[in-house]
Amino acid sequence: MKTRNLLYKSILAVTLLPAFAACEPNMDYINPTAEVEDTYYTTKEHLIYAANGCYNIPQILQFWGRNMPYALNLVSDEAIYTPQAAAGDPDNVAWSGYTTSGNHGMTTEIFQNIYVLQYTANLAIQKLTDGGAAELFGSDVSTYNRCLGEAYFFRAFSRFLATFMFGDEIPDRDYPATGGPSDSYEPAREPGYIYQRMVEDLTKAAELLPGRTELYEGHPENMGRIGKGAAQALLAKVYMGRPILDGSAGAGSAEWQLAKAELEKIINSNDYDLVDCYRDNASNDNENNKESLYEVQFVYSADANVNMSIDRLNFGQNSWRQIGFTISPGAGGWYNVMPSMWLYNEFERNANGEIIDPRAFQGLWIPNGATFFHNGQPRNYENTYNYLADSWLGKFFGTRKYCIDDNSAMPDLMRGPVNDRILRYADVLLMYAECCIETGDEATALVYIDKIRSRANNQVLQNSPSDKGLFYTKGRGTLPTAQELLADKPVVGRVVDDAGSVILPGVEINTARRLLKHEYTCELFLEGWRFFNLMRWHNNTADPDHTNVIDGLVNKYKVQEYQTSLTGPVPFNYEKNRILPIPSRELEVNPNMHGNSAN
């Protein structure tokens, strides 16, 4: 059930003061009838709105409404760009091909919106901690604490995105910027500063936020809000990702014990669990379910005049992910991004070479898989991609995750209604398994990996017509247990071209570490975490595979050419491509800012 009008009616014009890292306005127009900041946040209701505004920023078009799914997935080895992107979408081509420059438009938008999110969180924190603000809530201390916890979480989230995507020598504020010169010319922080602020913010958020059960039971108006588990899960990611988030640290600096402790709190809370149907984590059904810790909320917005998620009157609240990712041009999509051959070959197969992992069919449009309905008419893989020569069939795929199965009810594919699941319980269990491996307890790690694999085998009962007749609707799947898979030692992710030349040799699943990495992919593919994980693993000196774990990125250009015949991408270079360049506009406007290794 969508409750966006209840949850997000807050982000008023008063919250949209200049918030970019360096953006000083040339003039100021004042509406004499508009609310002003000094008098607006003087009631309990309006203070709640200040916290609510944080939820709205990730949803806008230049963030998760369009840009972020492209940015997070295309830099990984799970996705490549298509001929359609090569013909008219140079920003996505650059992300995927590791040729991004400081003038890259969509990167600039992301950089700006990270700071808009930071501004919005800082504004909420300031207003909620001003003298007398707590008294406005009276005896309702729980709502006050929740609002403040939400603001701390989203400030930490902005800091996480900033350091992960741009490095940690960037501006950072703990106050709402006003747009004056002192704000616009904010210098880069010293290495390690933002990491420590993230930890502090998330620790506060976890203390203040209620558990999911307390938050939701009897309170349907809270559906979509984050609980304590979201802060704990992001804090665990921060600890595990310290080598790439903390510029004062280095390879081998991950805080495994601290991360494990946060993850144990989530598991022991009994607030979360795996849903029965894997597909429920990436469709418009059963959103904000018991597996979800944080989702970016989208709705169809059929009555909106404009199909863009922007905070303006008569603009929609929808995602463009499905038109860019989902399906071929013959079925109405832009089809700028498609799953890579490496991802397709990562799924386990039987002796006949047939995929046996139900998650592949529930998240991808691939041969012998689910059926897409175009204007109510069924289209299998072959007649969906029949605009291609037969030689390309088996190389071009579509993304079913976060996309609809039938466009007849939603013919405008730019009005995607499916929430992006940013944090979910399956990821928590996999992170916990990883912490167990890193702290010497592989036996427990395999138990938690098996929880994920067992759910993948569940029979799909509430299946959509797209799944009709597929094996997982007739009974349980046949994915082996973790121990059985380790005994079988299959090779996954191997890519061989039409001439028989090996592009990627694949990985033999013969250790718990390799099994875990494989399971991360099969469970979380195209959800935006693959590149983050690869960078972490490459910086884990305890992992025997840490030097070659990024080989898929280094050789991605070869996969791109094999699948599409498109050339132009370059081999991934860790020192240059692990982060995105600081936008040129920021460097031009802010004399106290400098570029990073990607500039």
Coordinates of C-alpha atoms in Angstrom, one line a residue:
M1 CA 0.0 0.0 0.0
K2 CA 1.4 3.4 -1.0
T3 CA 1.1 6.1 1.6
R4 CA 3.2 8.8 0.1
N5 CA 0.7 11.6 0.6
L6 CA 0.8 10.8 4.3
L7 CA 4.5 10.4 4.6
Y8 CA 5.9 13.0 2.1
K9 CA 3.5 16.0 2.2
S10 CA 6.4 18.0 3.7
I11 CA 9.0 19.1 1.3
L12 CA 7.9 22.7 0.9
A13 CA 9.6 25.4 -1.0
V14 CA 11.0 26.6 2.3
T15 CA 13.2 23.5 2.4
L16 CA 14.7 24.0 -1.0
L17 CA 17.1 26.8 -0.2
P18 CA 20.5 26.6 -2.0
A19 CA 22.1 23.4 -0.9
F20 CA 24.5 22.4 -3.6
A21 CA 28.2 22.1 -2.6
A22 CA 29.0 25.3 -4.4
C23 CA 26.0 27.2 -5.8
E24 CA 25.5 30.8 -5.0
P25 CA 22.4 32.4 -6.5
N26 CA 22.6 35.6 -8.5
M27 CA 19.3 37.0 -7.2
D28 CA 16.6 36.4 -4.7
Y29 CA 12.9 36.6 -5.5
I30 CA 10.6 36.9 -2.4
N31 CA 7.0 35.8 -2.5
P32 CA 5.3 38.0 0.2
T33 CA 2.6 35.3 0.7
A34 CA 4.9 32.4 1.1
E35 CA 5.9 30.8 4.4
V36 CA 9.4 31.7 5.6
E37 CA 11.7 29.4 7.4
D38 CA 11.9 31.5 10.6
T39 CA 8.2 31.3 11.3
Y40 CA 7.3 28.0 9.7
Y41 CA 8.9 25.4 11.9
T42 CA 7.1 26.5 15.1
T43 CA 4.6 23.6 15.5
K44 CA 4.9 19.9 16.0
E45 CA 3.3 19.2 12.6
H46 CA 5.8 21.3 10.8
L47 CA 8.8 19.8 12.6
I48 CA 7.5 16.4 11.5
Y49 CA 7.4 17.8 8.0
A50 CA 11.1 18.8 8.3
A51 CA 12.0 15.2 8.9
N52 CA 9.6 13.9 6.2
G53 CA 11.4 16.1 3.7
C54 CA 14.4 13.8 3.9
Y55 CA 12.5 10.9 2.4
N56 CA 11.5 12.9 -0.7
I57 CA 15.0 13.8 -2.0
P58 CA 16.2 10.4 -3.1
Q59 CA 13.0 9.9 -5.0
I60 CA 13.4 12.8 -7.4
L61 CA 14.3 12.3 -11.1
Q62 CA 18.0 13.2 -10.9
F63 CA 18.5 10.8 -8.0
W64 CA 16.8 7.4 -7.8
G65 CA 14.0 8.5 -10.1
R66 CA 16.5 8.0 -13.0
N67 CA 20.2 8.6 -12.4
M68 CA 21.2 6.4 -9.5
P69 CA 20.1 3.1 -10.8
Y70 CA 22.1 3.8 -13.9
A71 CA 25.2 5.0 -12.0
L72 CA 25.3 2.3 -9.4
N73 CA 24.7 -0.6 -11.8
L74 CA 26.6 0.5 -14.9
V75 CA 29.9 0.9 -13.2
S76 CA 29.7 -2.8 -12.1
D77 CA 30.2 -5.9 -14.2
E78 CA 26.5 -6.8 -13.9
A79 CA 25.3 -4.4 -16.6
I80 CA 26.5 -3.0 -19.9
Y81 CA 25.1 -0.4 -22.3
T82 CA 23.1 -1.2 -25.4
P83 CA 23.2 0.0 -29.0
Q84 CA 20.2 2.3 -28.1
A85 CA 22.4 4.0 -25.5
A86 CA 25.3 4.2 -27.9
A87 CA 23.0 6.0 -30.3
G88 CA 21.7 8.6 -27.9
D89 CA 22.7 8.2 -24.2
P90 CA 26.3 9.2 -23.9
D91 CA 26.2 9.6 -20.1
N92 CA 25.4 5.9 -19.6
V93 CA 27.9 4.9 -22.1
A94 CA 30.6 6.8 -20.2
W95 CA 29.7 5.3 -16.8
S96 CA 29.7 1.7 -18.2
G97 CA 32.8 2.2 -20.3
Y98 CA 34.9 4.0 -17.6
T99 CA 35.3 7.2 -19.6
T100 CA 33.4 9.6 -17.3
S101 CA 34.8 13.1 -17.2
G102 CA 34.2 16.1 -14.9
N103 CA 31.6 17.5 -17.5
H104 CA 29.4 14.4 -17.2
G105 CA 25.9 15.8 -16.8
M106 CA 24.2 13.0 -14.7
T107 CA 27.2 12.7 -12.4
T108 CA 26.9 16.5 -11.7
E109 CA 23.2 16.0 -10.9
I110 CA 24.0 13.2 -8.5
F111 CA 26.7 15.3 -6.8
Q112 CA 24.3 18.2 -6.3
N113 CA 21.5 16.0 -5.0
I114 CA 23.7 14.4 -2.4
Y115 CA 24.2 17.8 -1.0
V116 CA 20.5 18.6 -1.3
L117 CA 19.9 15.5 0.8
Q118 CA 22.6 16.6 3.3
Y119 CA 21.0 20.1 3.5
T120 CA 17.5 18.7 4.1
A121 CA 18.8 16.5 6.9
N122 CA 20.8 19.3 8.4
L123 CA 17.7 21.6 8.3
A124 CA 15.6 19.0 10.1
I125 CA 18.3 18.4 12.7
Q126 CA 18.7 22.1 13.3
K127 CA 15.0 22.8 13.7
L128 CA 14.4 19.7 15.9
T129 CA 17.3 20.6 18.2
D130 CA 16.6 24.3 18.5
G131 CA 15.6 25.4 22.0
G132 CA 12.0 24.6 22.7
A133 CA 11.5 22.2 19.7
A134 CA 11.2 19.1 21.9
E135 CA 8.6 20.8 24.1
L136 CA 6.3 21.2 21.1
F137 CA 6.0 17.4 21.0
G138 CA 4.8 17.4 24.7
S139 CA 4.5 13.8 26.0
D140 CA 5.0 12.4 22.5
V141 CA 8.7 11.7 23.0
S142 CA 8.6 8.7 20.6
T143 CA 7.6 10.9 17.6
Y144 CA 10.2 13.5 18.4
N145 CA 13.0 10.8 18.7
R146 CA 11.8 9.2 15.5
C147 CA 12.0 12.4 13.5
L148 CA 15.4 13.2 14.9
G149 CA 16.6 9.7 14.2
E150 CA 15.4 9.9 10.6
A151 CA 17.3 13.1 10.0
Y152 CA 20.5 11.7 11.4
F153 CA 20.1 8.6 9.2
F154 CA 19.6 10.6 6.0
R155 CA 22.6 12.9 6.8
A156 CA 24.7 9.7 7.2
F157 CA 23.2 8.4 4.0
S158 CA 24.3 11.5 2.1
R159 CA 27.8 11.2 3.6
F160 CA 27.9 7.5 2.6
L161 CA 26.9 8.2 -1.0
A162 CA 29.4 11.1 -1.2
T163 CA 32.4 9.2 0.0
F164 CA 31.6 6.0 -1.8
M165 CA 31.0 7.8 -5.1
F166 CA 33.5 10.7 -5.0
G167 CA 36.0 9.9 -2.2
D168 CA 36.2 11.6 1.2
E169 CA 38.1 14.7 0.3
I170 CA 35.0 16.7 -0.4
P171 CA 32.9 19.4 1.3
D172 CA 30.8 18.2 4.3
R173 CA 28.5 20.3 6.5
D174 CA 26.6 19.7 9.7
Y175 CA 24.5 22.8 9.3
P176 CA 22.0 23.9 6.5
A177 CA 23.9 25.9 3.9
T178 CA 22.5 29.4 3.1
G179 CA 24.1 29.9 -0.2
G180 CA 26.5 32.6 0.9
P181 CA 30.2 32.8 -0.1
S182 CA 31.3 31.0 3.1
D183 CA 29.1 28.1 2.3
S184 CA 29.7 28.0 -1.5
Y185 CA 33.4 28.0 -1.0
E186 CA 33.5 25.1 1.5
P187 CA 36.9 23.3 1.3
A188 CA 37.4 19.6 1.1
R189 CA 37.5 17.8 4.5
E190 CA 40.6 16.0 5.6
P191 CA 40.8 12.2 5.0
G192 CA 38.8 10.3 7.6
Y193 CA 36.7 13.2 8.8
I194 CA 33.4 12.2 7.1
Y195 CA 33.8 8.5 8.0
Q196 CA 33.8 9.4 11.7
R197 CA 30.8 11.7 11.2
M198 CA 28.9 8.9 9.5
V199 CA 29.5 6.5 12.4
E200 CA 28.4 9.2 14.8
D201 CA 25.2 9.9 12.9
L202 CA 24.2 6.3 12.5
T203 CA 24.9 5.5 16.1
K204 CA 22.6 8.4 17.1
A205 CA 20.0 7.3 14.5
A206 CA 20.0 3.7 15.8
E207 CA 19.5 4.9 19.4
L208 CA 16.6 7.2 18.5
L209 CA 14.7 5.2 15.9
P210 CA 12.0 2.7 16.9
G211 CA 12.1 -0.9 15.9
R212 CA 10.1 -1.9 12.8
T213 CA 7.4 -3.7 14.9
E214 CA 6.8 -0.7 17.1
L215 CA 6.8 1.6 14.1
Y216 CA 4.3 -0.3 12.0
E217 CA 1.9 -2.2 14.2
G218 CA -1.3 -0.2 14.5
H219 CA 0.3 2.6 12.5
P220 CA -0.4 2.2 8.8
E221 CA 0.5 5.8 8.3
N222 CA 4.1 4.9 9.0
M223 CA 4.4 2.5 6.2
G224 CA 7.6 3.3 4.3
R225 CA 9.4 4.9 7.2
I226 CA 12.7 3.6 8.3
G227 CA 13.2 1.9 11.7
K228 CA 16.2 1.1 13.9
G229 CA 17.3 -1.7 11.6
A230 CA 18.0 0.7 8.6
A231 CA 20.5 2.7 10.7
Q232 CA 22.2 -0.5 12.0
A233 CA 22.4 -2.1 8.5
L234 CA 23.9 1.1 7.0
L235 CA 26.3 1.3 9.9
A236 CA 27.4 -2.3 9.3
K237 CA 28.1 -1.4 5.6
V238 CA 30.1 1.6 6.8
Y239 CA 32.3 -0.6 9.1
M240 CA 32.7 -3.2 6.4
G241 CA 33.5 -0.6 3.7
R242 CA 36.0 1.4 5.8
P243 CA 38.9 0.8 3.4
I244 CA 37.0 2.7 0.6
L245 CA 35.1 5.2 2.8
D246 CA 37.8 6.4 5.1
G247 CA 40.7 8.0 3.3
S248 CA 42.8 7.9 6.5
A249 CA 42.6 4.1 6.6
G250 CA 43.7 1.6 4.0
A251 CA 43.4 -1.9 2.7
G252 CA 42.6 -4.4 5.4
S253 CA 41.0 -1.9 7.7
A254 CA 37.4 -3.2 7.7
E255 CA 35.8 -3.3 11.1
W256 CA 34.4 -6.8 11.0
Q257 CA 33.6 -7.2 14.7
L258 CA 31.8 -3.9 14.9
A259 CA 29.8 -4.7 11.8
K260 CA 28.9 -8.1 13.1
A261 CA 27.6 -6.7 16.3
E262 CA 25.3 -4.3 14.5
L263 CA 24.0 -7.1 12.2
E264 CA 23.4 -9.3 15.2
K265 CA 21.2 -6.6 16.7
I266 CA 19.0 -6.7 13.6
I267 CA 18.8 -10.4 13.5
N268 CA 18.0 -10.8 17.2
S269 CA 15.4 -8.0 17.1
N270 CA 13.0 -10.4 15.2
D271 CA 11.7 -7.3 13.4
Y272 CA 12.6 -8.6 10.0
D273 CA 12.4 -11.8 8.0
L274 CA 12.7 -13.1 4.5
V275 CA 9.4 -13.0 2.5
D276 CA 8.4 -16.2 1.0
C277 CA 8.5 -15.0 -2.6
Y278 CA 11.8 -13.6 -3.9
R279 CA 9.9 -11.6 -6.6
D280 CA 8.2 -9.6 -3.9
N281 CA 11.4 -7.8 -3.3
A282 CA 11.4 -6.2 -6.7
S283 CA 7.8 -5.8 -7.9
N284 CA 4.9 -3.4 -7.2
D285 CA 3.3 -6.1 -4.9
N286 CA 4.0 -6.4 -1.2
E287 CA 6.2 -3.3 -0.9
N288 CA 7.5 -2.2 2.5
N289 CA 7.3 -5.8 3.6
K290 CA 9.0 -7.6 6.5
E291 CA 12.2 -8.0 4.5
S292 CA 12.5 -4.3 3.7
L293 CA 14.6 -1.9 5.9
Y294 CA 14.6 1.1 3.5
E295 CA 12.9 1.7 0.2
V296 CA 12.7 4.7 -2.1
Q297 CA 9.0 5.2 -2.5
F298 CA 7.5 5.5 -6.0
V299 CA 3.9 5.5 -7.3
Y300 CA 2.3 5.3 -10.7
S301 CA 1.2 9.0 -10.6
A302 CA -1.2 8.4 -13.5
D303 CA -3.0 11.7 -12.7
A304 CA 0.1 13.8 -12.8
N305 CA 0.5 16.1 -15.8
V306 CA 4.2 15.3 -16.1
N307 CA 5.9 11.9 -15.7
M308 CA 8.9 13.2 -13.9
S309 CA 9.5 12.8 -10.2
I310 CA 10.3 16.4 -9.3
D311 CA 8.9 18.4 -6.3
R312 CA 6.7 20.7 -8.3
L313 CA 2.9 20.9 -8.7
N314 CA 1.4 18.3 -11.1
F315 CA 4.7 16.4 -11.5
G316 CA 4.7 12.6 -10.9
Q317 CA 6.2 10.5 -8.1
N318 CA 7.4 7.7 -10.4
S319 CA 10.6 5.9 -11.5
W320 CA 12.1 5.9 -15.0
R321 CA 14.0 2.7 -14.2
Q322 CA 11.6 0.4 -16.2
I323 CA 11.9 2.4 -19.4
G324 CA 15.6 2.4 -19.3
F325 CA 16.3 -1.1 -18.0
T326 CA 13.4 -3.3 -18.6
I327 CA 12.7 -4.5 -22.1
S328 CA 13.5 -4.1 -25.8
P329 CA 12.5 -1.2 -28.0
G330 CA 10.0 -3.5 -29.7
A331 CA 8.1 -3.6 -26.4
G332 CA 8.1 0.1 -25.8
G333 CA 11.3 0.6 -23.8
W334 CA 14.3 2.8 -24.3
Y335 CA 16.5 -0.2 -23.3
N336 CA 19.6 1.7 -22.4
V337 CA 21.0 -0.9 -20.0
M338 CA 21.1 -4.6 -20.2
P339 CA 22.4 -7.4 -18.0
S340 CA 25.9 -8.6 -18.9
M341 CA 26.8 -12.0 -20.2
W342 CA 28.9 -12.5 -17.0
L343 CA 25.7 -12.0 -14.9
Y344 CA 23.7 -14.4 -17.1
N345 CA 26.4 -17.0 -16.7
E346 CA 26.7 -16.6 -13.0
F347 CA 23.5 -18.5 -12.3
E348 CA 23.8 -22.2 -11.5
R349 CA 22.9 -24.7 -14.2
N350 CA 22.1 -28.4 -14.4
A351 CA 23.9 -31.1 -16.4
N352 CA 21.9 -30.0 -19.5
G353 CA 23.1 -26.4 -19.2
E354 CA 19.7 -25.1 -18.0
I355 CA 19.5 -22.4 -15.3
I356 CA 18.1 -23.9 -12.1
D357 CA 18.1 -20.7 -10.0
P358 CA 14.5 -19.3 -9.9
R359 CA 15.9 -15.8 -9.1
A360 CA 17.3 -15.5 -12.6
F361 CA 13.8 -15.8 -14.1
Q362 CA 12.2 -13.6 -11.5
G363 CA 14.7 -10.8 -12.1
L364 CA 15.6 -11.0 -15.8
W365 CA 14.1 -11.4 -19.2
I366 CA 16.2 -14.2 -20.6
P367 CA 15.8 -17.3 -22.8
N368 CA 13.3 -19.9 -21.6
G369 CA 12.1 -17.5 -18.9
A370 CA 9.2 -15.4 -17.9
T371 CA 6.8 -13.8 -20.4
F372 CA 6.4 -10.1 -20.8
F373 CA 3.0 -8.8 -21.7
H374 CA 3.0 -5.9 -24.2
N375 CA -0.4 -4.3 -24.5
G376 CA -1.9 -7.4 -23.0
Q377 CA -0.3 -9.8 -25.5
P378 CA 2.3 -12.3 -24.3
R379 CA 5.8 -12.0 -25.7
N380 CA 8.4 -14.6 -24.9
Y381 CA 12.1 -14.0 -25.1
E382 CA 12.3 -14.7 -28.9
N383 CA 9.4 -12.6 -30.0
T384 CA 10.4 -9.8 -27.7
Y385 CA 13.9 -9.6 -29.2
N386 CA 12.8 -10.5 -32.7
Y387 CA 14.1 -7.1 -34.0
L388 CA 17.6 -8.6 -33.7
A389 CA 19.3 -10.9 -36.1
D390 CA 19.1 -14.5 -34.8
S391 CA 22.9 -14.4 -34.1
W392 CA 22.3 -11.9 -31.3
L393 CA 19.6 -13.9 -29.5
G394 CA 21.1 -15.3 -26.3
K395 CA 23.3 -12.2 -25.9
F396 CA 20.7 -9.5 -25.4
F397 CA 18.7 -9.6 -22.1
G398 CA 16.3 -7.4 -20.2
T399 CA 15.8 -6.5 -16.5
R400 CA 12.7 -7.6 -14.8
K401 CA 13.6 -6.4 -11.4
Y402 CA 11.8 -3.2 -10.3
C403 CA 9.8 -3.3 -13.5
I404 CA 6.2 -4.3 -14.4
D405 CA 5.3 -7.5 -16.2
D406 CA 2.4 -6.1 -18.2
N407 CA 2.3 -2.5 -19.6
S408 CA -1.4 -2.6 -20.5
A409 CA -2.3 -1.1 -17.2
M410 CA 0.7 1.3 -17.2
P411 CA 1.3 2.1 -20.8
D412 CA 3.7 5.0 -20.0
L413 CA 6.9 3.2 -19.0
M414 CA 8.2 6.5 -17.6
R415 CA 5.7 6.2 -14.8
G416 CA 7.3 3.3 -13.0
P417 CA 5.6 2.5 -9.7
V418 CA 8.1 0.0 -8.2
N419 CA 10.0 1.1 -5.1
D420 CA 13.8 0.7 -5.1
R421 CA 14.8 -1.5 -2.2
I422 CA 17.9 0.1 -0.8
L423 CA 18.4 -2.0 2.3
R424 CA 16.8 -5.4 2.8
Y425 CA 17.1 -8.3 5.2
A426 CA 18.6 -10.7 2.8
D427 CA 21.6 -8.4 2.4
V428 CA 21.8 -8.2 6.2
L429 CA 22.1 -12.0 6.4
L430 CA 24.7 -12.1 3.7
M431 CA 26.7 -9.4 5.4
Y432 CA 26.5 -11.3 8.6
A433 CA 27.7 -14.5 6.9
E434 CA 30.6 -12.4 5.5
C435 CA 31.5 -11.1 9.0
C436 CA 31.4 -14.7 10.3
I437 CA 33.9 -15.8 7.6
E438 CA 36.2 -12.9 8.4
T439 CA 36.1 -13.7 12.1
G440 CA 36.8 -17.5 11.6
D441 CA 33.3 -19.0 11.8
E442 CA 32.6 -20.5 8.3
A443 CA 30.2 -23.0 9.7
T444 CA 27.8 -20.3 10.8
A445 CA 28.3 -18.4 7.6
L446 CA 27.1 -21.4 5.6
V447 CA 24.0 -21.6 7.7
Y448 CA 23.0 -18.0 6.9
I449 CA 23.9 -18.5 3.2
D450 CA 21.5 -21.5 3.2
K451 CA 18.7 -19.3 4.5
I452 CA 19.0 -17.3 1.4
R453 CA 19.3 -20.3 -1.0
S454 CA 16.4 -22.1 0.7
R455 CA 14.1 -19.1 0.1
A456 CA 15.2 -18.9 -3.5
N457 CA 13.9 -22.5 -3.9
N458 CA 10.4 -21.7 -2.6
Q459 CA 7.5 -22.5 -4.9
V460 CA 6.0 -19.3 -6.2
L461 CA 2.2 -19.5 -5.5
Q462 CA 1.1 -15.9 -6.0
N463 CA 2.8 -15.8 -9.3
S464 CA 1.9 -13.4 -12.1
P465 CA 0.9 -14.7 -15.5
S466 CA 4.4 -14.0 -16.6
D467 CA 5.7 -17.0 -14.6
K468 CA 3.0 -19.4 -15.8
G469 CA 4.4 -22.8 -16.5
L470 CA 7.9 -22.2 -15.2
F471 CA 9.4 -24.8 -12.9
Y472 CA 9.3 -22.8 -9.7
T473 CA 5.5 -22.5 -9.9
K474 CA 5.1 -26.2 -9.9
G475 CA 7.2 -27.1 -6.9
R476 CA 10.3 -26.2 -5.0
G477 CA 13.5 -25.5 -6.9
T478 CA 16.6 -27.6 -6.9
L479 CA 19.3 -25.3 -5.9
P480 CA 21.8 -27.4 -3.8
T481 CA 22.7 -26.5 -0.3
A482 CA 25.9 -24.5 0.4
Q483 CA 27.7 -27.6 1.4
E484 CA 26.5 -29.5 -1.6
L485 CA 27.6 -26.7 -3.9
L486 CA 31.0 -26.6 -2.3
A487 CA 31.3 -30.3 -2.9
D488 CA 30.2 -29.9 -6.6
K489 CA 32.7 -27.1 -7.2
P490 CA 30.9 -25.6 -10.3
V491 CA 32.6 -22.9 -12.3
V492 CA 30.3 -19.8 -12.7
G493 CA 30.6 -16.6 -14.6
R494 CA 32.6 -18.0 -17.5
V495 CA 32.3 -16.1 -20.7
V496 CA 33.5 -17.6 -24.0
D497 CA 33.0 -15.8 -27.4
D498 CA 31.6 -17.4 -30.5
A499 CA 35.1 -18.4 -31.7
G500 CA 35.8 -20.3 -28.4
S501 CA 38.2 -17.7 -27.0
V502 CA 37.9 -17.2 -23.2
I503 CA 36.8 -13.7 -22.3
L504 CA 36.3 -14.4 -18.6
P505 CA 37.5 -17.7 -17.1
G506 CA 34.9 -17.8 -14.4
V507 CA 35.4 -18.8 -10.8
E508 CA 35.3 -22.2 -9.2
I509 CA 33.0 -22.2 -6.2
N510 CA 35.3 -24.2 -3.9
T511 CA 35.6 -21.9 -0.8
A512 CA 33.1 -20.3 1.5
R513 CA 34.4 -16.8 0.4
R514 CA 33.7 -17.6 -3.2
L515 CA 30.3 -19.1 -2.4
L516 CA 29.4 -15.9 -0.5
K517 CA 30.4 -13.6 -3.4
H518 CA 28.4 -15.8 -5.8
E519 CA 25.3 -15.6 -3.5
Y520 CA 25.6 -11.8 -3.1
T521 CA 25.3 -11.6 -6.9
C522 CA 22.4 -14.1 -7.4
E523 CA 20.4 -12.5 -4.6
L524 CA 21.1 -8.8 -5.0
F525 CA 22.0 -8.4 -8.8
L526 CA 21.2 -5.0 -10.3
E527 CA 20.2 -3.6 -6.9
G528 CA 23.2 -1.3 -6.9
W529 CA 25.5 -3.0 -4.4
R530 CA 27.8 -5.0 -6.6
F531 CA 30.4 -2.2 -7.3
F532 CA 30.5 -1.3 -3.6
N533 CA 31.2 -5.0 -2.7
L534 CA 33.8 -5.4 -5.4
M535 CA 35.7 -2.4 -4.1
R536 CA 35.5 -3.7 -0.5
W537 CA 36.7 -7.2 -1.5
H538 CA 39.6 -5.8 -3.5
N539 CA 40.7 -4.0 -0.4
N540 CA 40.4 -7.1 1.9
T541 CA 44.0 -8.3 2.2
A542 CA 42.8 -11.4 4.1
D543 CA 41.0 -12.6 1.0
P544 CA 43.2 -14.8 -1.3
D545 CA 41.2 -13.6 -4.3
H546 CA 41.4 -9.8 -3.5
T547 CA 43.8 -9.0 -6.4
N548 CA 41.7 -10.6 -9.1
V549 CA 38.2 -10.0 -7.8
I550 CA 38.0 -6.9 -10.1
D551 CA 39.1 -8.9 -13.2
G552 CA 35.5 -8.7 -14.4
L553 CA 35.7 -4.9 -14.4
V554 CA 39.1 -4.9 -16.1
N555 CA 37.8 -7.1 -18.9
K556 CA 34.3 -5.7 -19.1
Y557 CA 35.1 -3.9 -22.3
K558 CA 35.6 -7.3 -23.9
V559 CA 32.2 -8.5 -22.7
Q560 CA 30.7 -5.3 -24.1
E561 CA 32.2 -5.9 -27.5
Y562 CA 31.2 -9.6 -27.5
Q563 CA 27.6 -8.9 -26.6
T564 CA 27.0 -5.9 -28.7
S565 CA 29.9 -5.4 -31.1
L566 CA 30.2 -1.9 -29.6
T567 CA 33.7 -0.5 -29.0
G568 CA 35.0 2.5 -27.1
P569 CA 35.0 1.4 -23.4
V570 CA 38.4 1.1 -21.8
P571 CA 39.8 -1.4 -19.2
F572 CA 38.9 -0.5 -15.6
N573 CA 41.7 1.2 -13.8
Y574 CA 41.3 1.0 -10.0
E575 CA 43.1 4.2 -9.1
K576 CA 41.2 6.2 -11.6
N577 CA 37.8 4.5 -11.9
R578 CA 37.0 3.5 -8.3
I579 CA 35.3 6.9 -7.8
L580 CA 33.6 9.4 -10.1
P581 CA 35.3 12.7 -10.9
I582 CA 34.4 15.9 -9.0
P583 CA 32.2 17.8 -11.4
S584 CA 34.0 20.5 -13.3
R585 CA 31.3 23.0 -12.3
E586 CA 32.1 22.5 -8.7
L587 CA 35.8 23.0 -9.4
E588 CA 35.1 26.2 -11.4
V589 CA 32.8 27.8 -8.8
N590 CA 34.6 26.7 -5.6
P591 CA 38.3 28.0 -5.4
N592 CA 38.9 25.9 -2.3
M593 CA 38.0 22.6 -3.9
H594 CA 40.3 20.3 -5.7
G595 CA 39.8 17.3 -8.0
N596 CA 40.2 13.6 -7.1
S597 CA 42.0 10.7 -8.8
A598 CA 39.2 10.4 -11.4
N599 CA 39.6 14.0 -12.6

